[in-house]
mmCIF file of C-alpha atoms in Angstrom:
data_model
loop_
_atom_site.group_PDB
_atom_site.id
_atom_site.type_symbol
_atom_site.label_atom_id
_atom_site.label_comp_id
_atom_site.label_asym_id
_atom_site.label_seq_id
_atom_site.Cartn_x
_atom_site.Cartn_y
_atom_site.Cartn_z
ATOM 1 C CA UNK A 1 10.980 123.487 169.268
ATOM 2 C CA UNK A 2 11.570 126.194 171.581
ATOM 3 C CA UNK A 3 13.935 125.578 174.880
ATOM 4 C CA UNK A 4 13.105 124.157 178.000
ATOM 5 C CA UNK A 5 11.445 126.692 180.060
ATOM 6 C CA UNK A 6 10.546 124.409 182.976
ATOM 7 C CA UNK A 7 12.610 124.092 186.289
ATOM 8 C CA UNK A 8 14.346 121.184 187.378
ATOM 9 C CA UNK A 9 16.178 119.903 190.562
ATOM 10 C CA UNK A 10 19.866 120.489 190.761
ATOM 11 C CA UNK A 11 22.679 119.738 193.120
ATOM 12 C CA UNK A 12 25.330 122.043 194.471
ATOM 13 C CA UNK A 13 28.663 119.601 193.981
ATOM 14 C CA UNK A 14 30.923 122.806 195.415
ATOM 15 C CA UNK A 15 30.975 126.267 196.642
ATOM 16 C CA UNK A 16 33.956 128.841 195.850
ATOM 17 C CA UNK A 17 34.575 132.069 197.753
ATOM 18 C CA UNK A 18 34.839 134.483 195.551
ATOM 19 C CA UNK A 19 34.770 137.877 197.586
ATOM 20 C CA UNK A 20 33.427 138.320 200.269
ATOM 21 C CA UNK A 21 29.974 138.799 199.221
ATOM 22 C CA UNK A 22 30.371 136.795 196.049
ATOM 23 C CA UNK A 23 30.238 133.458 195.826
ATOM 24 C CA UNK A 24 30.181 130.136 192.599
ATOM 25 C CA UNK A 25 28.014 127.377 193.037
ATOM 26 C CA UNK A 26 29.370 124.852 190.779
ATOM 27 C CA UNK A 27 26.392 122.824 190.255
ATOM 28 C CA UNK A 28 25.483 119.346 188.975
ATOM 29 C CA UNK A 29 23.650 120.053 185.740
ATOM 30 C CA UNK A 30 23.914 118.288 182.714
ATOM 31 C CA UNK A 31 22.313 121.414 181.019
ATOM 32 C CA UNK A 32 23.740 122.499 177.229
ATOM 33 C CA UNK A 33 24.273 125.778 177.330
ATOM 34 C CA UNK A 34 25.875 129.007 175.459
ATOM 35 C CA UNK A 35 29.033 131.253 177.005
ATOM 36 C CA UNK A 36 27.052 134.371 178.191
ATOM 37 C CA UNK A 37 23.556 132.770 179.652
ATOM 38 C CA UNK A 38 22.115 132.845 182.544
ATOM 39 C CA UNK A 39 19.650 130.046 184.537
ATOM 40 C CA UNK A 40 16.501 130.788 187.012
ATOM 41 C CA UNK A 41 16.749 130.402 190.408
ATOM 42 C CA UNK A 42 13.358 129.461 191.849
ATOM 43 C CA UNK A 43 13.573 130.005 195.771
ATOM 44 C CA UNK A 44 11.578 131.959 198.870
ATOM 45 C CA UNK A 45 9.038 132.410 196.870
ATOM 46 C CA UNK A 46 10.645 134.298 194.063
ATOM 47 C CA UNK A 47 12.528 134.046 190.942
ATOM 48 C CA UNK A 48 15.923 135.032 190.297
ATOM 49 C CA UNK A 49 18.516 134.924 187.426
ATOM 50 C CA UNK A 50 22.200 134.250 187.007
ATOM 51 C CA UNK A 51 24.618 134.327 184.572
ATOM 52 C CA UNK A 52 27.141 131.423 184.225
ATOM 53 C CA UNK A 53 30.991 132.118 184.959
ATOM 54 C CA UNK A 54 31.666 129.310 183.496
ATOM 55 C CA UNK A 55 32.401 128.288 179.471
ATOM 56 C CA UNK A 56 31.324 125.088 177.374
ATOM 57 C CA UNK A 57 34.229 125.264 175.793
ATOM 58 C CA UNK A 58 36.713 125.145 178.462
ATOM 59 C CA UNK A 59 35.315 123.821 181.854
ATOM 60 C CA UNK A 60 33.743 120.347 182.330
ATOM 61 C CA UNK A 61 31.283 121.899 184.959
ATOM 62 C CA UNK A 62 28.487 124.357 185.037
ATOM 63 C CA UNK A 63 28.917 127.258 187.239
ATOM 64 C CA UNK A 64 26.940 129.903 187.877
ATOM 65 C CA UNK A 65 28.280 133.341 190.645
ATOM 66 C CA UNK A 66 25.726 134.683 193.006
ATOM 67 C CA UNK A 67 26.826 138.074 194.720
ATOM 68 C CA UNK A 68 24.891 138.707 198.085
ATOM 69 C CA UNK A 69 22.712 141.760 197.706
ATOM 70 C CA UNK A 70 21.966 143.846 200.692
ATOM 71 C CA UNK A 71 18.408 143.160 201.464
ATOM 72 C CA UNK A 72 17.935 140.274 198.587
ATOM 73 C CA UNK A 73 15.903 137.650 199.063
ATOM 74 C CA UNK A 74 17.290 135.387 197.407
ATOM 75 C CA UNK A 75 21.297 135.560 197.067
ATOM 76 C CA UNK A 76 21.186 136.372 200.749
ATOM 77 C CA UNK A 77 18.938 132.850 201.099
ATOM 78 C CA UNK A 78 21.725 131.223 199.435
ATOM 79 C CA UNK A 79 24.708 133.269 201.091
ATOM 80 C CA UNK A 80 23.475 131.711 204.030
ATOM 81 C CA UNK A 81 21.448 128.430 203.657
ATOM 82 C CA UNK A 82 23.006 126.310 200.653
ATOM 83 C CA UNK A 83 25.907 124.060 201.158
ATOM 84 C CA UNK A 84 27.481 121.362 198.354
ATOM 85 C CA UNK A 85 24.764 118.744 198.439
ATOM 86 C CA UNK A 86 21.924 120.658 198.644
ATOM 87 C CA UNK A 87 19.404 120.902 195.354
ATOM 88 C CA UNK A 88 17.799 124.028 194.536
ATOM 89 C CA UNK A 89 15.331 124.556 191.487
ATOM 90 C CA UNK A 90 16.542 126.022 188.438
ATOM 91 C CA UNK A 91 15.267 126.544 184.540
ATOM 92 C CA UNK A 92 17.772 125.761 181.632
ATOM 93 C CA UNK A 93 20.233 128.013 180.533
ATOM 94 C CA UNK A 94 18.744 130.991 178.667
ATOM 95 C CA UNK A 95 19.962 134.489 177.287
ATOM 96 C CA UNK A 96 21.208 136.115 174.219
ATOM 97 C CA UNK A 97 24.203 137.965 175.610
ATOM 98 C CA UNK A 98 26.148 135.160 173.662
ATOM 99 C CA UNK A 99 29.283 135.806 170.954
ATOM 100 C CA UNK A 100 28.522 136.342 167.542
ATOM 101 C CA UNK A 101 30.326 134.894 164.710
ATOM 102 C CA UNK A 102 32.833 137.572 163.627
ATOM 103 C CA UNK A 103 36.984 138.498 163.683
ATOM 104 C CA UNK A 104 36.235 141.999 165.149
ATOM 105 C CA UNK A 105 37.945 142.161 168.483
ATOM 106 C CA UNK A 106 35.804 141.713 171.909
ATOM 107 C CA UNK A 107 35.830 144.303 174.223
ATOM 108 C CA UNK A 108 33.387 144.363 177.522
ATOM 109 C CA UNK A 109 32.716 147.041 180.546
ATOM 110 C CA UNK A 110 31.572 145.650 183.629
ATOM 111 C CA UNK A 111 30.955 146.674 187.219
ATOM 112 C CA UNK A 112 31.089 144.566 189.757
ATOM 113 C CA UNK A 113 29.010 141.147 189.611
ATOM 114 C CA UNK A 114 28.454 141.986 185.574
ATOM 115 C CA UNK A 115 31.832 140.651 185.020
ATOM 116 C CA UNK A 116 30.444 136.587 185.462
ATOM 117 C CA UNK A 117 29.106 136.620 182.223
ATOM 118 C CA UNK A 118 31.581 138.115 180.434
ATOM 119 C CA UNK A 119 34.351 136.017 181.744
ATOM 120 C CA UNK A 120 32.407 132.964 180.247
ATOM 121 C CA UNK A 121 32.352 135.090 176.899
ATOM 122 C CA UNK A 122 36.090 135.927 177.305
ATOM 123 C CA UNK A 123 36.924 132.449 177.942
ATOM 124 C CA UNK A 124 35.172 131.162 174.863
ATOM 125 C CA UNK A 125 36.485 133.771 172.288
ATOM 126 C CA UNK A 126 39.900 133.269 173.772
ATOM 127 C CA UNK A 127 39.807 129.121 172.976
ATOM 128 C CA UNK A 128 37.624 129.094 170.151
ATOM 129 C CA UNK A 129 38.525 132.174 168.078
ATOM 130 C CA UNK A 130 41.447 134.596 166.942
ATOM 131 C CA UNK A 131 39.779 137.665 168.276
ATOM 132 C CA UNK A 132 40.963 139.970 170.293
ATOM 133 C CA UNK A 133 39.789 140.646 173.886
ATOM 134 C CA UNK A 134 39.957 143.581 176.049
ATOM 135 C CA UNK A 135 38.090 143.794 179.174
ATOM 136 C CA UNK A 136 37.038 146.817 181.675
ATOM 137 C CA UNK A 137 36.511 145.854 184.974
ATOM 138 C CA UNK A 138 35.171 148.664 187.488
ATOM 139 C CA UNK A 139 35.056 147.662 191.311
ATOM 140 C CA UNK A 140 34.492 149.523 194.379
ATOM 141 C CA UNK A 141 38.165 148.806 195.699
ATOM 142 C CA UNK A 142 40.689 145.901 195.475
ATOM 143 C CA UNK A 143 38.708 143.689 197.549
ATOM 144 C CA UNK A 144 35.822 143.744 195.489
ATOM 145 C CA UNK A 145 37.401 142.435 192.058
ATOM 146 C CA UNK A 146 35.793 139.458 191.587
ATOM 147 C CA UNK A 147 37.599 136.645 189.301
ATOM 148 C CA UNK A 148 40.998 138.339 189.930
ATOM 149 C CA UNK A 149 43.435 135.566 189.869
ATOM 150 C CA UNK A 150 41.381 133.774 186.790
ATOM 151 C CA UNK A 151 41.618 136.980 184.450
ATOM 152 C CA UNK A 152 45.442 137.401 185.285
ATOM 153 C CA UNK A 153 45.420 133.614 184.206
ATOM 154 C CA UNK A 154 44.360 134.627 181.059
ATOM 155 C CA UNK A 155 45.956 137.423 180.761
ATOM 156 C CA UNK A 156 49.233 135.653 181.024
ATOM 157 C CA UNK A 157 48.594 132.822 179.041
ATOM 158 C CA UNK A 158 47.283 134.467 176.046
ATOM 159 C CA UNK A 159 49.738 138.011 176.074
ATOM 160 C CA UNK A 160 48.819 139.269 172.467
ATOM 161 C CA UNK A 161 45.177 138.660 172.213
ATOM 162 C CA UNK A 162 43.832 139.861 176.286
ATOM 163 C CA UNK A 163 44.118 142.850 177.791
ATOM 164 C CA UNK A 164 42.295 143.345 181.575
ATOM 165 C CA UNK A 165 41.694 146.770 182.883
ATOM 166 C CA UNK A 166 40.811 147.018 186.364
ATOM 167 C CA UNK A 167 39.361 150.548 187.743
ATOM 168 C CA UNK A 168 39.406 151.120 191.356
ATOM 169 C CA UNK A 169 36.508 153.222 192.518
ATOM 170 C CA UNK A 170 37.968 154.235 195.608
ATOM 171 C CA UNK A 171 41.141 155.281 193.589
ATOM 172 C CA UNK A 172 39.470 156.936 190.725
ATOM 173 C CA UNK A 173 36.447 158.203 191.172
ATOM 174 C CA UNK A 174 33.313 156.322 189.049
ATOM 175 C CA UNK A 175 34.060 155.449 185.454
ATOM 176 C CA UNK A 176 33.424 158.539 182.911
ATOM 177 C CA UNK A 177 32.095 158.603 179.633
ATOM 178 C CA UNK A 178 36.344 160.178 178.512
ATOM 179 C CA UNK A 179 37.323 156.395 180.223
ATOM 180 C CA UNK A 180 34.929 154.727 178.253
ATOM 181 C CA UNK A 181 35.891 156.323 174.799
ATOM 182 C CA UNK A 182 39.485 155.688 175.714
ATOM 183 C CA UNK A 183 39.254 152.381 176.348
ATOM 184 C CA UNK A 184 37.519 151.582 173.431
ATOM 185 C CA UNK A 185 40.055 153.508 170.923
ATOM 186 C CA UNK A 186 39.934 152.803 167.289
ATOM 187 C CA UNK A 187 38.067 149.646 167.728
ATOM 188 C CA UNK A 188 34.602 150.997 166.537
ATOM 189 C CA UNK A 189 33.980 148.059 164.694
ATOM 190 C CA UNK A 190 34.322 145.776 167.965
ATOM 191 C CA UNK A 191 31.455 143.906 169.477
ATOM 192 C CA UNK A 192 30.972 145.421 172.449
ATOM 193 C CA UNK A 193 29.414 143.889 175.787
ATOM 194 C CA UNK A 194 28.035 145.931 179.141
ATOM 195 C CA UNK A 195 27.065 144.239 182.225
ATOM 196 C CA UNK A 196 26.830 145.991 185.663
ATOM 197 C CA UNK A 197 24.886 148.645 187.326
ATOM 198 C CA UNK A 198 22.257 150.136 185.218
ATOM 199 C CA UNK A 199 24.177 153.438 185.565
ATOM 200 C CA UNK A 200 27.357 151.987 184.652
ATOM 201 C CA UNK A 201 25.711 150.643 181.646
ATOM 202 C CA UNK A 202 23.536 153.632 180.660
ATOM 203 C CA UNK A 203 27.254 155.653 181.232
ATOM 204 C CA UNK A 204 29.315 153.159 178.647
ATOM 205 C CA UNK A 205 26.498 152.886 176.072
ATOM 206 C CA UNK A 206 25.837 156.749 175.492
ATOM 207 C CA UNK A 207 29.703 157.022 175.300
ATOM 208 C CA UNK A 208 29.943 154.350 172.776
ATOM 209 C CA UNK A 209 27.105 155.865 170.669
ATOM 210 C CA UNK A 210 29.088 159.171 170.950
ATOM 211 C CA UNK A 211 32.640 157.755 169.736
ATOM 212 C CA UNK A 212 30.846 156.375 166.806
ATOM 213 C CA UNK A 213 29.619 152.782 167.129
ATOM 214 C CA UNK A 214 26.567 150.946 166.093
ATOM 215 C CA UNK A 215 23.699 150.308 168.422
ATOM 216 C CA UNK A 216 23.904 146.751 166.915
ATOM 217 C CA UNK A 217 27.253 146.321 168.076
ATOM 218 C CA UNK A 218 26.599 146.972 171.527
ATOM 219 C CA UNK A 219 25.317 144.051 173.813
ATOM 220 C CA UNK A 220 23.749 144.981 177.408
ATOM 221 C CA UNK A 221 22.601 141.923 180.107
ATOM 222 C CA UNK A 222 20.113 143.364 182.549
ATOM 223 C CA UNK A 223 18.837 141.887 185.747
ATOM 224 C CA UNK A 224 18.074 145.120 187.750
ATOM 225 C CA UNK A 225 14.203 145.336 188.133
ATOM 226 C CA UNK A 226 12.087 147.699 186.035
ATOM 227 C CA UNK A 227 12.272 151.353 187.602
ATOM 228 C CA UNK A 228 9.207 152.247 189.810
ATOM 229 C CA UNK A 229 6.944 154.393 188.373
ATOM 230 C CA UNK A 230 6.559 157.651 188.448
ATOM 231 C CA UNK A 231 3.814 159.923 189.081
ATOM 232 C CA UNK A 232 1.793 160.665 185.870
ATOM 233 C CA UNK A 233 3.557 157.572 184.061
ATOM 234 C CA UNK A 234 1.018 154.547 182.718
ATOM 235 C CA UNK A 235 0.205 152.529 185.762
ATOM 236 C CA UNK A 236 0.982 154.909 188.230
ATOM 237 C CA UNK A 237 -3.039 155.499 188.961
ATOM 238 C CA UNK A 238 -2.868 158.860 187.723
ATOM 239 C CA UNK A 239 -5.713 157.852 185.181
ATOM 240 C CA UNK A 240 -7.019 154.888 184.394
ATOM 241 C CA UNK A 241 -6.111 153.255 181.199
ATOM 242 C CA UNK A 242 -8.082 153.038 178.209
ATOM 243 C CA UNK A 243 -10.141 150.151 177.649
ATOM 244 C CA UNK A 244 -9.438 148.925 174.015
ATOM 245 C CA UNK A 245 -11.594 146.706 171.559
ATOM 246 C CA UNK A 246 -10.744 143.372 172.237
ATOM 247 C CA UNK A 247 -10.088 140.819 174.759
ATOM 248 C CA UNK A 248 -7.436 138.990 176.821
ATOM 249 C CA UNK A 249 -7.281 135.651 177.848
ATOM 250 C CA UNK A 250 -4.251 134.174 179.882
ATOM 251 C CA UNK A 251 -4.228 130.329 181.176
ATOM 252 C CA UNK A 252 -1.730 129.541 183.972
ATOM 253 C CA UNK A 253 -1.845 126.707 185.632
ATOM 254 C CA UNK A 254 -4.753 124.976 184.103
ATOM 255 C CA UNK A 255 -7.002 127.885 185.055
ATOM 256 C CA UNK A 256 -8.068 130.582 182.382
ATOM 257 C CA UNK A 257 -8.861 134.118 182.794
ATOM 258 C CA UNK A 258 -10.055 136.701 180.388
ATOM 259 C CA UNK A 259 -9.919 140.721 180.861
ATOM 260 C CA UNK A 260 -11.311 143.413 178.440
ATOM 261 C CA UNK A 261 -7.750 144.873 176.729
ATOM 262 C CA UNK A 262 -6.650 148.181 177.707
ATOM 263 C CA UNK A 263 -4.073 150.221 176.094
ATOM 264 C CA UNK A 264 -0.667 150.401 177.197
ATOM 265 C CA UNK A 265 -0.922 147.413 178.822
ATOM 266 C CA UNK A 266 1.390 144.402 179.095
ATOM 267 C CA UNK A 267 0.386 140.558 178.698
ATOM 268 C CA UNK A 268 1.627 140.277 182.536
ATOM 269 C CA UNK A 269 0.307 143.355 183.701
ATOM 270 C CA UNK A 270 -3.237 141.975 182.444
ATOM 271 C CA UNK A 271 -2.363 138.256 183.922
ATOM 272 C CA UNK A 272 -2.329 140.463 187.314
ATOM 273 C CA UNK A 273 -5.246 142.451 186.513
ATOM 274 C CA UNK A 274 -7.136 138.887 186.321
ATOM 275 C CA UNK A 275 -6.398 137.948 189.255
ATOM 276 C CA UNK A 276 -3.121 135.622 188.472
ATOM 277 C CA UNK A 277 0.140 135.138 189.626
ATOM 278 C CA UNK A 278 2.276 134.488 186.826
ATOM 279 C CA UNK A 279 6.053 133.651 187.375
ATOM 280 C CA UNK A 280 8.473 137.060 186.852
ATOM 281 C CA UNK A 281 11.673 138.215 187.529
ATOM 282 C CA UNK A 282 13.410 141.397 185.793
ATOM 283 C CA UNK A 283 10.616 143.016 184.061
ATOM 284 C CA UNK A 284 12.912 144.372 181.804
ATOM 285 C CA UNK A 285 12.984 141.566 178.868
ATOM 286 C CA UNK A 286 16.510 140.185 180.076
ATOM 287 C CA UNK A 287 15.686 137.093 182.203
ATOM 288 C CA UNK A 288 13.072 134.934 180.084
ATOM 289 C CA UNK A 289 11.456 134.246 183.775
ATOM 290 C CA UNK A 290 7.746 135.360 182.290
ATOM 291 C CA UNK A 291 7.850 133.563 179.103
ATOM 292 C CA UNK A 292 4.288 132.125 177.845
ATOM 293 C CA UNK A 293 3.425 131.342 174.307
ATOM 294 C CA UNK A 294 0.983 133.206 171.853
ATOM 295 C CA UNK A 295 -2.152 130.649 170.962
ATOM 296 C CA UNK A 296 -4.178 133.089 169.096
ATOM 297 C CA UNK A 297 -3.522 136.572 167.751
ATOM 298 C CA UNK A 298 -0.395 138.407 168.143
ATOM 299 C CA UNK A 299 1.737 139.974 170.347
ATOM 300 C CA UNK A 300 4.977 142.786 170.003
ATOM 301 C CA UNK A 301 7.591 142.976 172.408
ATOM 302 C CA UNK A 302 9.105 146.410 173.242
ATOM 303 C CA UNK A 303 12.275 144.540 174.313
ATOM 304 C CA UNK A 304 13.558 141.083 173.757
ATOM 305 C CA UNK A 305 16.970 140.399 175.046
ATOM 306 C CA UNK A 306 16.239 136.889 175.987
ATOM 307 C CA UNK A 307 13.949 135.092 173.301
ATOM 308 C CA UNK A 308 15.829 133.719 169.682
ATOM 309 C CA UNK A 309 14.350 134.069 166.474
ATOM 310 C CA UNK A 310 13.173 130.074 165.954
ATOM 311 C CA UNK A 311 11.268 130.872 169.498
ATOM 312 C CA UNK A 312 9.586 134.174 168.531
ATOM 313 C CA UNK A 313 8.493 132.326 165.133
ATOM 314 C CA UNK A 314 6.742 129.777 167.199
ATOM 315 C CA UNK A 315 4.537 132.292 169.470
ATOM 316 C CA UNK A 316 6.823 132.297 172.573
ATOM 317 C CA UNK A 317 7.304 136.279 174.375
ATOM 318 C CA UNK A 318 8.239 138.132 176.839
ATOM 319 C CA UNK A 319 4.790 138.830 178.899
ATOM 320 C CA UNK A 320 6.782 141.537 180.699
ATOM 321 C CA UNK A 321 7.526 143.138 177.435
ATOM 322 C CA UNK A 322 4.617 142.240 175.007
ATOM 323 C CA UNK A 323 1.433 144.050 174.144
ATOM 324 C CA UNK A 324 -1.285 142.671 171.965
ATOM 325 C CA UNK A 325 -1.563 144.169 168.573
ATOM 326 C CA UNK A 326 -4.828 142.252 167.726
ATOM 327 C CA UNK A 327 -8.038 142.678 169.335
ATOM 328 C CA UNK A 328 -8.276 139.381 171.318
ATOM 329 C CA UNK A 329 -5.110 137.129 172.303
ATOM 330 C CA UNK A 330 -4.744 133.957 173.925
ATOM 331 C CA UNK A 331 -1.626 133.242 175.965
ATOM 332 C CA UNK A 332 -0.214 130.137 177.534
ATOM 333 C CA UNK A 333 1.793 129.542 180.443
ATOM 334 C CA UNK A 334 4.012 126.546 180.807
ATOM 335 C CA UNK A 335 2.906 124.443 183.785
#
């Protein structure tokens, strides 16, 4: 049976200053969930996700670290509106950026915020495994380092297995592809885990490629929106796009809508086209937000960084990500 993809009310039990701009709601949420995911946040209007800072293995409470993001909607709504007590509207954990079952050491870049979910990965390999973990940490300046204190922590209690590397912006200049390779060293069989900046990430990945390691070693968690398009680029109105053989039909919310299928086009971008609002967040196959479930024909998903294999066997996707690949589809909505 595939996960829980409805939201529920949750209580804030305590807030912890993390940086100035950064803060962990340590919530009340009996929620099973894996080191590495990430819950919705439905608020304003809009849908937002974030990863968990916390582990299963090694704290009693579900937390989850919000960083305020200049002109966000919602981290600045809860920046400056939620308080311990309060209940906001979440989904159940979700996400694949998870540990996989292997010796080879751990070793993660992040940049800025994209550190939460690694620390919840770094926390579980270090308890629950002999691996080794090394960890990259790129901030704008010594203010900025977010989980400082709990990564020396670890650091010190576990001196032969966990190394943490913090780069300085203001004292280095932006991470390089040379930093990258360094850090990485002989350990080209490692698992190895981005989270930050799309830059950042685009930055460490080509480097890893370069220094020899396997695409399927490498692990990226995405939240950044999908770039805007570009003149001449599908969707941009350039042209119009081709109408295909077939049909769409999309029910959300009890009502259902149909639209001839046109080529190119995504299962949300034709929920849109037929007049529907369906729920979203990344656009990017990361968050899970627009997940609906194939009742008739068939779907592929250009990316799926969210989804498992038991749920893609029973017709869930990624509406962001999937296009038909049979003339007529049905898809469902949760309500």
């Amino acid at each position: 049976m595939a996960r829980d993809h409805g939201f529920h009310p949750v209580r804030i039990k305590r807030i912890v200053q993390e940086t100035a701009d950064t803060r962990t709601y340590v919530l009340d949420a009996p929620f099973p969930y894996r080191a590495g995911q990430f819950l919705t946040v439905r608020a304003c209007g809009a849908l937002r996700s974030y990863s968990m800072s916390s582990s299963p293995e090694t704290d009693d409470e579900l937390m989850t670290t919000v960083k305020r993001v200049p002109g966000g909607l919602v981290s600045n709504w809860m920046h400056e509106h939620l308080a311990p007590g309060d209940v906001i509207e979440t989904t159940a954990p979700a996400g694949v950026f998870c540990l996989r079952e292997t010796d080879e050491p751990l070793v993660a870049y992040c940049g800025g915020s994209g550190i939460t979910p690694v620390l919840s990965l770094v926390k579980t390999a270090l308890a629950t495994t002999n691996r080794r973990v090394r960890v990259l940490s790129a901030n704008r300046d010594a203010d900025s380092i977010i989980f400082g204190s709990a990564l020396t922590e670890l650091a010190e209690r576990h001196p032969d297995r966990f190394k943490i590397c913090h780069h300085l912006d203001d004292q280095g200049g932006f991470i390089t592809d040379l930093q990258v390779r360094e850090f990485a060293g002989v350990d080209v069989d490692a698992d190895f885990y981005l989270c930050g900046p799309a830059p950042f990430m685009d930055l460490a990945e080509r480097a890893l490629l370069v220094h020899g390691v396997e695409a399927e070693q490498i692990f990226a968690e995405r939240f950044t929106p999908a770039a805007e398009e570009t003149p001449g680029s599908p969707g941009s109105g350039s042209a119009a796009p081709a109408e295909k053989e077939g049909t769409v039909s999309i029910v959300l919310a009890g009502k259902r809508r149909s639209v001839p299928r046109h080529s190119g086009e995504t299962l949300l971008e034709s929920a849109r086209r037929a007049g529907l609002m369906p729920p979203f967040s990344c656009e990017s196959g990361n968050c899970g937000t627009c997940i609906a479930q194939v009742t008739e024909g068939e779907a592929k998903m250009r990316v799926n960084n969210a989804l498992d294999d038991d749920e893609v066997t029973e017709g869930w996707v990624l509406t962001c990500q999937g296009e038909p690949v049979t003339p007529d589809i049905t898809v469902v909505y949760e309500d």
